[in-house]
Short mmCIF file of C-alpha atoms and ligand atoms in Angstrom, two decimals:
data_model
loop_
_atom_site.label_atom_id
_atom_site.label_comp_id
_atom_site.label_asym_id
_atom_site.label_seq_id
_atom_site.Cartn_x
_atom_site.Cartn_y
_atom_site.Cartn_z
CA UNK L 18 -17.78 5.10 -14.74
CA UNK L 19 -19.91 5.04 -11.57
CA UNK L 20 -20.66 8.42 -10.12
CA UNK L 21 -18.71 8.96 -6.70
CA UNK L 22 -20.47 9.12 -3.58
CA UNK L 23 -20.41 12.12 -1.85
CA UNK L 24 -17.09 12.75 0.51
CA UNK L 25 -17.79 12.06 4.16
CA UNK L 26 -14.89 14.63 4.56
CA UNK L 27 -15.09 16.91 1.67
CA UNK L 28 -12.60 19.85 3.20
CA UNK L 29 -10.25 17.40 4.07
CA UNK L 30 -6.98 16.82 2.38
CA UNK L 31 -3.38 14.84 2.94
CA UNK L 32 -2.22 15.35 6.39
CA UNK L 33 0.41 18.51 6.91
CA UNK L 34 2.90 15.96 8.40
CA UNK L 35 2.87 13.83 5.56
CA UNK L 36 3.08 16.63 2.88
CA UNK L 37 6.02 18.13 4.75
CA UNK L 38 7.41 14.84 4.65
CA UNK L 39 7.19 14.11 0.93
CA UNK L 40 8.35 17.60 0.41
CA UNK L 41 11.22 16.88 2.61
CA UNK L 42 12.13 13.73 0.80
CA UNK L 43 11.88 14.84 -2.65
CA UNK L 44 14.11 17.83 -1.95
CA UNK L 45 16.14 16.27 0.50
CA UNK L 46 15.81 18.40 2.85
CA UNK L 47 16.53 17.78 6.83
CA UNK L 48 13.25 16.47 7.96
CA UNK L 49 12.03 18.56 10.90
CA UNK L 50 9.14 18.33 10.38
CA UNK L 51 6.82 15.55 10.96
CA UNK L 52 7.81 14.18 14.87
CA UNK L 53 9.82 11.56 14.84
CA UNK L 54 12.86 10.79 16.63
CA UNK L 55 15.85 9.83 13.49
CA UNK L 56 18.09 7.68 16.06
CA UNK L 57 16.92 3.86 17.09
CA UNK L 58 15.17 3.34 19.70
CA UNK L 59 16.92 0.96 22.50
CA UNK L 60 18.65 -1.85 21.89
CA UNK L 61 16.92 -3.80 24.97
CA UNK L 62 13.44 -2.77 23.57
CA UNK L 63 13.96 -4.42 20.41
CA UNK L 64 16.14 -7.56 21.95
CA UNK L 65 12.90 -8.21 23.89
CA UNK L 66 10.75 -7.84 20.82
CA UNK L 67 13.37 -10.43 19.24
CA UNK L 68 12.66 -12.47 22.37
CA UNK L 69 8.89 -12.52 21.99
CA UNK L 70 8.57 -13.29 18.21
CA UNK L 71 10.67 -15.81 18.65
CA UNK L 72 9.36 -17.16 21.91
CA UNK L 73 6.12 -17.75 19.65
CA UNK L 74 3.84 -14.86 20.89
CA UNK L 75 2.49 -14.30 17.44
CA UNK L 76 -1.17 -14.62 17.61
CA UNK L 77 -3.99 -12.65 19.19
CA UNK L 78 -3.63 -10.93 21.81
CA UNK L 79 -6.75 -10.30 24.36
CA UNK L 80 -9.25 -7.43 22.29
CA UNK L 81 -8.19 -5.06 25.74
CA UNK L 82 -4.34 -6.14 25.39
CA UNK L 83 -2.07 -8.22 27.42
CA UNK L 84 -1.98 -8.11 31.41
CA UNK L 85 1.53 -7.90 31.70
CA UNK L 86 1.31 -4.66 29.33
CA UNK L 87 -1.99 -2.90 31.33
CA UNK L 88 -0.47 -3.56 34.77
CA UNK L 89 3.13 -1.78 33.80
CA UNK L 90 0.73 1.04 32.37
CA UNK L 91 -1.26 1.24 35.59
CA UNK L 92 1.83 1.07 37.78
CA UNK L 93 3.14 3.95 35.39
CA UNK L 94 0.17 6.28 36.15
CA UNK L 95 0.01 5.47 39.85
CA UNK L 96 3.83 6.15 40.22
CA UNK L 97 3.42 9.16 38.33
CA UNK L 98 0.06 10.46 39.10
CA UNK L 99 -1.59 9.12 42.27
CA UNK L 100 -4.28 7.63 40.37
CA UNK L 101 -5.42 4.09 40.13
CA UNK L 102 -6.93 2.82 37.58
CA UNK L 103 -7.45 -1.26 37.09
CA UNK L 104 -5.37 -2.73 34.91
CA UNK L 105 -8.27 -5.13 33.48
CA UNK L 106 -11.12 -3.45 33.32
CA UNK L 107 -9.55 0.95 33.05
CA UNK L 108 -7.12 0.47 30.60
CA UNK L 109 -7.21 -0.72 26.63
CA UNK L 110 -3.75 -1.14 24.32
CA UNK L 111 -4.27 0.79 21.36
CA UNK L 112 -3.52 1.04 17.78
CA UNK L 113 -1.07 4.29 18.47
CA UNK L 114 -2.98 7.63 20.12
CA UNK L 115 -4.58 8.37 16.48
CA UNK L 116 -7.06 5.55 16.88
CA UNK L 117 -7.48 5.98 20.42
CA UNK L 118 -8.37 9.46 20.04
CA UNK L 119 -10.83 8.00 16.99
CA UNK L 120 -12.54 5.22 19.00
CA UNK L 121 -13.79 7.61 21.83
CA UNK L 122 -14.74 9.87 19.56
CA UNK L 123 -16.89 7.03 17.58
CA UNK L 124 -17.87 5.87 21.06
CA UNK L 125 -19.41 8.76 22.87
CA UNK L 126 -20.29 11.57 19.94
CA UNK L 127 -23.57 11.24 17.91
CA UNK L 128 -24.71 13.87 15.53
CA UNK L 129 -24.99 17.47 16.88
CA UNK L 130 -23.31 16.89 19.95
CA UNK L 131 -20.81 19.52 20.47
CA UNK L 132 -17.20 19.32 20.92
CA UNK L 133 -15.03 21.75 22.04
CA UNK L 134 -11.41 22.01 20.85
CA UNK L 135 -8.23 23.91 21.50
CA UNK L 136 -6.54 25.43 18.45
CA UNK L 137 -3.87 25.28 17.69
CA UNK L 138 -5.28 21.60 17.39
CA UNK L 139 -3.27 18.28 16.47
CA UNK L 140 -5.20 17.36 12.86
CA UNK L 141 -7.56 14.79 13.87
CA UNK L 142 -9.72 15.91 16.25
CA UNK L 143 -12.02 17.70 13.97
CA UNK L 144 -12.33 15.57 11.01
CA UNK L 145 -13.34 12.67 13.30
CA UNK L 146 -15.66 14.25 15.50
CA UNK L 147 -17.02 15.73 11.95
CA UNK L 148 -17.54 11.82 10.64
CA UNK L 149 -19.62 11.05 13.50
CA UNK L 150 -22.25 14.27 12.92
CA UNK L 151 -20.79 16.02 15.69
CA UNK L 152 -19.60 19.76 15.75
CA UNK L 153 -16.60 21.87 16.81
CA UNK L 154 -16.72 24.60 18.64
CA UNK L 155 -13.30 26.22 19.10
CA UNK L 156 -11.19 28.37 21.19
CA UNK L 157 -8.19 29.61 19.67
CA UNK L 158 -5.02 30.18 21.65
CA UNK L 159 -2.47 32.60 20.35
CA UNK L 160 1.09 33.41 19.42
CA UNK L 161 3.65 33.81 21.68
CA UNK L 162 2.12 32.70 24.63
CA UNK L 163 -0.68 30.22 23.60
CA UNK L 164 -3.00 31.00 26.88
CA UNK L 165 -6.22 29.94 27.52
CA UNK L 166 -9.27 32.32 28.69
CA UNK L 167 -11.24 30.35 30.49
CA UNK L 168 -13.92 32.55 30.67
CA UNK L 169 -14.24 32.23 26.76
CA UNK L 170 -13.95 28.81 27.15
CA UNK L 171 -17.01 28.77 29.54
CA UNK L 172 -19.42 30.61 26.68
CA UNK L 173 -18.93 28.00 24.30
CA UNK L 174 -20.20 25.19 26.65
CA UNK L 175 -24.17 24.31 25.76
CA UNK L 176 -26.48 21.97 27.22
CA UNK L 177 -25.24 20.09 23.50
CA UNK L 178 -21.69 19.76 24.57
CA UNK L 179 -20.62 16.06 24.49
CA UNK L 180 -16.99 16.45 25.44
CA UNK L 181 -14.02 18.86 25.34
CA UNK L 182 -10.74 17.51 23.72
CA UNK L 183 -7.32 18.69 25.24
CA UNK L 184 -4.08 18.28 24.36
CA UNK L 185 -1.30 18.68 27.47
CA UNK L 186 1.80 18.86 26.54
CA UNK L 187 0.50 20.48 23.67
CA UNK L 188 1.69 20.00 19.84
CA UNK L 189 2.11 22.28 18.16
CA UNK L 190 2.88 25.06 20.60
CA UNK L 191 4.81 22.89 22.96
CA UNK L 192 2.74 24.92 26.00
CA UNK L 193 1.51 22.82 29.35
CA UNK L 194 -1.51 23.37 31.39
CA UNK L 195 -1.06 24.65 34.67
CA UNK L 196 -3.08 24.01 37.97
CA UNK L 197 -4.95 27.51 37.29
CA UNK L 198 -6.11 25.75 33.85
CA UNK L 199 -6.84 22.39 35.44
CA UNK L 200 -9.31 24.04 38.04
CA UNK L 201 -11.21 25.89 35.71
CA UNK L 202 -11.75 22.86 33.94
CA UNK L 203 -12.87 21.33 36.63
CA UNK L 204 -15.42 24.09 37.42
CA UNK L 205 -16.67 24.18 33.81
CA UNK L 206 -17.12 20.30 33.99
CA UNK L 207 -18.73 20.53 37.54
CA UNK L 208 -22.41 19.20 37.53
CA UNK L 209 -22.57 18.46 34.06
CA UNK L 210 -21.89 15.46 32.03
CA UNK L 211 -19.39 16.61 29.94
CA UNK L 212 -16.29 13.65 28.88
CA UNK L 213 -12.86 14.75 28.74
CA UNK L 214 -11.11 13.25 26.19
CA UNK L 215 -7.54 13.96 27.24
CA UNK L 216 -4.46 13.28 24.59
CA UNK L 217 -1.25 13.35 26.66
CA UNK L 218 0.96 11.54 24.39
CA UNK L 219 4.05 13.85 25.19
CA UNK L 220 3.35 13.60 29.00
CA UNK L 221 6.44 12.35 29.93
CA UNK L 222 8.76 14.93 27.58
CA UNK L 223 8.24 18.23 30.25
CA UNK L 224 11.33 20.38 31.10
CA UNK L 225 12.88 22.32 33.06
CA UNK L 226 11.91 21.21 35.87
CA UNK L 227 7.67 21.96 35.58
CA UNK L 228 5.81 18.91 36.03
CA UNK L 229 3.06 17.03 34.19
CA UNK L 230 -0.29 17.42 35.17
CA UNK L 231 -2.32 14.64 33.91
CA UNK L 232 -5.90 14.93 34.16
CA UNK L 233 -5.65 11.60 36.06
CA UNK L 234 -4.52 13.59 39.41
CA UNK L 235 -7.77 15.39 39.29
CA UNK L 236 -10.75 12.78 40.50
CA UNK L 237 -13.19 15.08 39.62
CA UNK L 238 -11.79 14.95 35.99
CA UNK L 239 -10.46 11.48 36.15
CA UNK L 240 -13.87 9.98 36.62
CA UNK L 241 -15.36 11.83 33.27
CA UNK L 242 -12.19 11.33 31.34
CA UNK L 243 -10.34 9.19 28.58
CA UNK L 244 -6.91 9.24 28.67
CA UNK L 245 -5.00 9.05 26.07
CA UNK L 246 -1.28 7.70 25.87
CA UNK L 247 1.55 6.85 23.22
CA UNK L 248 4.55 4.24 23.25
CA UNK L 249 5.42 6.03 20.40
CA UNK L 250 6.37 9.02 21.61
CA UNK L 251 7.79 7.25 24.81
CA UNK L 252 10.40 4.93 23.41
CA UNK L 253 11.17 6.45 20.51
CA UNK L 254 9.33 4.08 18.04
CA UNK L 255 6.72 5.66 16.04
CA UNK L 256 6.52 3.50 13.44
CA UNK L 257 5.21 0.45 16.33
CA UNK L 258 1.33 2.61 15.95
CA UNK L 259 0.77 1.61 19.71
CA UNK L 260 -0.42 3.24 22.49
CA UNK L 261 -3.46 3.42 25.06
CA UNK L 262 -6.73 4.30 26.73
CA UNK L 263 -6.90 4.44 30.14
CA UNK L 264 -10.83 5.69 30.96
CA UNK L 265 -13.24 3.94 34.43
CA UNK L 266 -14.84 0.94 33.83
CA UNK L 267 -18.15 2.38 32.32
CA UNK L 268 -16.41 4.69 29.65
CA UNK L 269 -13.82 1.73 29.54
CA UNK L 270 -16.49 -0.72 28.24
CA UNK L 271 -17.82 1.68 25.93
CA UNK L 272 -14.84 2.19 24.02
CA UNK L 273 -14.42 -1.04 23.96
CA UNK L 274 -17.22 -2.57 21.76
CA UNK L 275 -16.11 0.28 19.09
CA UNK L 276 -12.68 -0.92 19.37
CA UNK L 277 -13.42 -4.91 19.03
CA UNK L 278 -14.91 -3.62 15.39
CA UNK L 279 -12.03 -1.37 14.32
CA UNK L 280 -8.76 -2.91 15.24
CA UNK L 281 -10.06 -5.86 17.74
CA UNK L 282 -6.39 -6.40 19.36
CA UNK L 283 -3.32 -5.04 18.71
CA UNK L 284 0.72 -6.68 18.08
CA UNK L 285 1.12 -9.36 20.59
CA UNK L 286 4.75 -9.35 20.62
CA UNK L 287 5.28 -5.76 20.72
CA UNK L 288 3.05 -5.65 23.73
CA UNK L 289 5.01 -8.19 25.49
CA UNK L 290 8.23 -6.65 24.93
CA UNK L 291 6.87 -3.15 25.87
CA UNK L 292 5.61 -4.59 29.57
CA UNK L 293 9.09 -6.58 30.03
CA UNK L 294 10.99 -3.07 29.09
CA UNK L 295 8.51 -1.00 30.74
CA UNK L 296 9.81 -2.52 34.48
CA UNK L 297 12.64 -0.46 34.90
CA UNK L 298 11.13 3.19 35.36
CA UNK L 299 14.44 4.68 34.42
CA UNK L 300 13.48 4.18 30.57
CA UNK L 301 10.66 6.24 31.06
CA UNK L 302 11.47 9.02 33.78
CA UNK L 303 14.59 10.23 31.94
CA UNK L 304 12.98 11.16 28.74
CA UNK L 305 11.92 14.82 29.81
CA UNK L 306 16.13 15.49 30.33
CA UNK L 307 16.82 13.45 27.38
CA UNK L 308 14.74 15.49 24.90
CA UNK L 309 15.60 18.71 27.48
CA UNK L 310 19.20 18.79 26.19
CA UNK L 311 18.29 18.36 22.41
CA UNK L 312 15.62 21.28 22.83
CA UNK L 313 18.47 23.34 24.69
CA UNK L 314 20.92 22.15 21.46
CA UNK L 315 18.98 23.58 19.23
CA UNK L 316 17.83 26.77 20.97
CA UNK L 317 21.38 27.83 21.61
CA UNK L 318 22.22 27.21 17.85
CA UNK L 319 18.93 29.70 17.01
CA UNK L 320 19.53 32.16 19.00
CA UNK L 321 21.69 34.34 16.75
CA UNK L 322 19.39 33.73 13.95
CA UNK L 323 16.41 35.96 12.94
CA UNK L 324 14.30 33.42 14.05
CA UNK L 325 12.69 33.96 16.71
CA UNK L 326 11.90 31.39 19.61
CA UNK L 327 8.58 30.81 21.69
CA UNK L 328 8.82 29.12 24.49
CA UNK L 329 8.90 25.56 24.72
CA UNK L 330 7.70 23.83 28.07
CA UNK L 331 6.88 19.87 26.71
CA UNK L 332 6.82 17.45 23.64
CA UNK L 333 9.86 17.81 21.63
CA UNK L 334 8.82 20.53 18.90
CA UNK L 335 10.17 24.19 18.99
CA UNK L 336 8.11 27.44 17.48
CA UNK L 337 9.76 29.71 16.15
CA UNK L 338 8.61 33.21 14.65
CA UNK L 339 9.78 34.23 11.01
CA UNK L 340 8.39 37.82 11.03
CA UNK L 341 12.17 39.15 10.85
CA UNK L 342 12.88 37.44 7.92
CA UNK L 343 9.54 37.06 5.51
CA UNK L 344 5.82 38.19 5.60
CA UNK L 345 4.91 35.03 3.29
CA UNK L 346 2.18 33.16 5.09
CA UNK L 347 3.61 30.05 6.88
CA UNK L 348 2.61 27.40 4.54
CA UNK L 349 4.58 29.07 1.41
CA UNK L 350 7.62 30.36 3.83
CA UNK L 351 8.04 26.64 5.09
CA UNK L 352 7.80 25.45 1.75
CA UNK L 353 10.01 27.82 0.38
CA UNK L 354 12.61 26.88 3.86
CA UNK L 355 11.95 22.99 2.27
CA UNK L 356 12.90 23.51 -1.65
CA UNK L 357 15.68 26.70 -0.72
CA UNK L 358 17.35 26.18 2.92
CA UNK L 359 16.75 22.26 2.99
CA UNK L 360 14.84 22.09 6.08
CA UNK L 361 11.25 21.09 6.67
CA UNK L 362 9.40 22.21 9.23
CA UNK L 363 5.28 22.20 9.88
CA UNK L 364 3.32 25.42 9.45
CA UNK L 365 1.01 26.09 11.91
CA UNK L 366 -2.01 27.13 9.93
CA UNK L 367 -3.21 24.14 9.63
CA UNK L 368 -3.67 23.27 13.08
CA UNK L 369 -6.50 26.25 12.58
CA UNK L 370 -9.91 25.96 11.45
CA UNK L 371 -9.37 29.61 9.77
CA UNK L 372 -5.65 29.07 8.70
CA UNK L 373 -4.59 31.68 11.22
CA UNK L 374 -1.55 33.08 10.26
CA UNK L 375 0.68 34.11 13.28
CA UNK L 376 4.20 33.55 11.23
CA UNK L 377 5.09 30.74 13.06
CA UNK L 378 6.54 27.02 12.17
CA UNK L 379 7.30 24.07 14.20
CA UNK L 380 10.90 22.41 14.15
CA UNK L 381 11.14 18.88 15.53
CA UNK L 382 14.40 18.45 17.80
CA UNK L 383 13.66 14.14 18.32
CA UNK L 384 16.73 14.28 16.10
CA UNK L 385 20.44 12.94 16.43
CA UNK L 386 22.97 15.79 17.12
CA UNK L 387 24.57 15.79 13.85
CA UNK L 388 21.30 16.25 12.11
CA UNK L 389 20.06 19.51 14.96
CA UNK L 390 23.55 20.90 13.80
CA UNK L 391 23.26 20.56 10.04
CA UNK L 392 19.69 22.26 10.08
CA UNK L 393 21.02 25.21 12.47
CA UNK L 394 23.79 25.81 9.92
CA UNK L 395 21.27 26.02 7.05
CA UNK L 396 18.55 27.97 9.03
CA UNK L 397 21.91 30.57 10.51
CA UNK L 398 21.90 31.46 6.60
CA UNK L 399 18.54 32.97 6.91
N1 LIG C 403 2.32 13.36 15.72
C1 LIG C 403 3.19 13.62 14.63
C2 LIG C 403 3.49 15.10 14.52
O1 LIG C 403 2.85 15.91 15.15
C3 LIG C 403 2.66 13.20 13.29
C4 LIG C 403 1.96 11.92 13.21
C5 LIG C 403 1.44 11.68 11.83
O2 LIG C 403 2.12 11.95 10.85
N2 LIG C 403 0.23 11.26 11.73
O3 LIG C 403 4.34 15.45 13.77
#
């Protein structure tokens, strides 16, 4: 038997989404818990994928992605945003936001650089700025309201920091920056060299009204920044694993020569069809209402529970508090919800360097009707 070579990640286990998962399945329990939407996605996306395959679009694509796919992204962001980015040169197709989010990381942070994070923070950030020698520093934003101090923000910024990761909508708390948080970013940022390495792959699922503020409105950010999107998230089709990086032409070429190494180019077909689908806005600018209603759905059926609910501005997962009904720490009280009440959720001590416990779990709502009203009448039990 050879001897092992030491783990490059030694603290780091099986991803909370896929352990809630496999706990879900083996108990069958309702699956809230990792996000995914359990309804198909459009019929028109996938007659267009049909199209494409067919058509014979099944080899390479370019390593930055197809045209047709970059300019519907850029015309996406300028609609939306006010920003321009070229669709050539500013904007890469990506193996799904996970490997976005890895590749600038693998581009731009060498050992003892320092990143800064937001916790609660979406699982990969630190492990992958940890495999490229770099180090976390962390603020940590709290139950119920999840707000940020800038202030304490400020005093972790070094002449070492590389970059500062955020994550708007954010997941798990389901909070969105505001203008206040975007200018003190921007002051922080101000004469230094800092990237921003911004993961907005819930920007279009916003309610009630609030809008989106991508970091891509903000020059002064925009210039320093790589943004990070998900089709995903957008058209309901997780399982595709593609998204993108929009970032200027410097950063842009950067990230590039990492990518060419790690995925070179990504589904040609699945690109095609996403550009062809992508040219009616409607099947984008809806999506905030669409998930709106579900969110609404199941907050209505919660409210007469013990549970209780934090607010829930973007992305499509609810908080809730569990304080009325247990003092178990959330990893064993949403197991125990799993094996006993047949719904998963995700803890949120995991998305904390120090576990923080704040009695809180995350319920996914991308779900069909039927399945929101099964989990309410199980979770009503409570
Ligand atoms: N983004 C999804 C979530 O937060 C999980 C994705 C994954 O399992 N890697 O639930």
């Amino acid at each position: 038997m050879i001897q092992l070579p030491l783990s490059k990640l030694s603290n780091v286990g099986t991803t909370i989404f896929s352990q809630m998962t496999q706990l879900a399945n083996e108990n069958e329990a309702i699956n809230l818990s990792q996000g995914f939407p359990d309804f198909m996605p459009d019929h028109e996306l996938l007659d267009h994928v049909d199209y494409f395959i067919k058509k014979g679009f099944n080899q390479y694509a370019p390593m930055g992605g197809m045209i047709t796919l970059k300019e519907e992204i850029t015309r996406k962001i300028e609609n939306s945003h006010q920003a321009i980015y070229h669709p050539d040169s500013e904007v890469t197709v990506t193996a799904g936001g996970t490997q976005a989010i890895f590749t600038a990381v693998a581009t731009f942070v060498k050992k003892d650089d320092e990143v800064i994070i937001f916790e609660p923070a979406y699982d990969c950030y630190e492990p992958t700025v940890e495999l490229f020698g770099g180090v976390v520093k962390r603020f940590e934003m709290k139950a119920p309201d999840y707000a940020i101090d800038w202030t304490e923000v400020r005093n972790l910024v070094s002449d070492k920091t590389k970059m500062i990761i955020i994550n708007n909508p954010n997941n798990p708390s389901g909070k969105i920056l505001k203008e206040n948080d975007l200018q003190e970013l921007i002051k922080i940022v101000k004469d230094t060299s800092i990237l921003i390495l911004s993961d907005e792959v819930y920007e279009n699922i916003v309610f009630d009204g609030k809008q989106h503020l991508s970091i891509a409105r903000y020059p002064e950010l925009k210039e320093r920044t790589l943004l990070v999107a998900s089709f995903g998230k957008l058209f309901h089709v997780t399982g595709w694993k593609i998204g993108y990086c929009a970032a200027p032409k410097a950063l842009t070429n950067e990230f590039r020569k990492i990518h060419q190494f790690n995925v070179f180019s990504v589904n040609t077909p699945i690109q095609l069809a996403l550009a062809a689908y992508m040219k009616n806005e409607d099947h984008y600018n809806n999506l905030g209402q669409f998930f709106q209603e579900k969110r609404d759905f199941l907050r209505k059926g919660l409210a007469g529970t013990s549970f209780g609910l934090l607010d829930c501005e973007g992305t499509y997962f609810q908080a809730l508090t569990y304080d009325k009904i247990s003092d178990k720490n959330d990893f064993d009280f949403a197991s125990e919800l799993t094996i006993n009440h047949k719904v998963a959720s995700v803890p949120f001590s995991p998305f904390y360097k120090n576990k923080r416990n704040d009695h809180v779990i995350r319920l996914c709502f991308a779900k069909k009707q039927e399945t929101l009203e099964r989990a309410i009448e199980n979770l009503s039990r409570l």
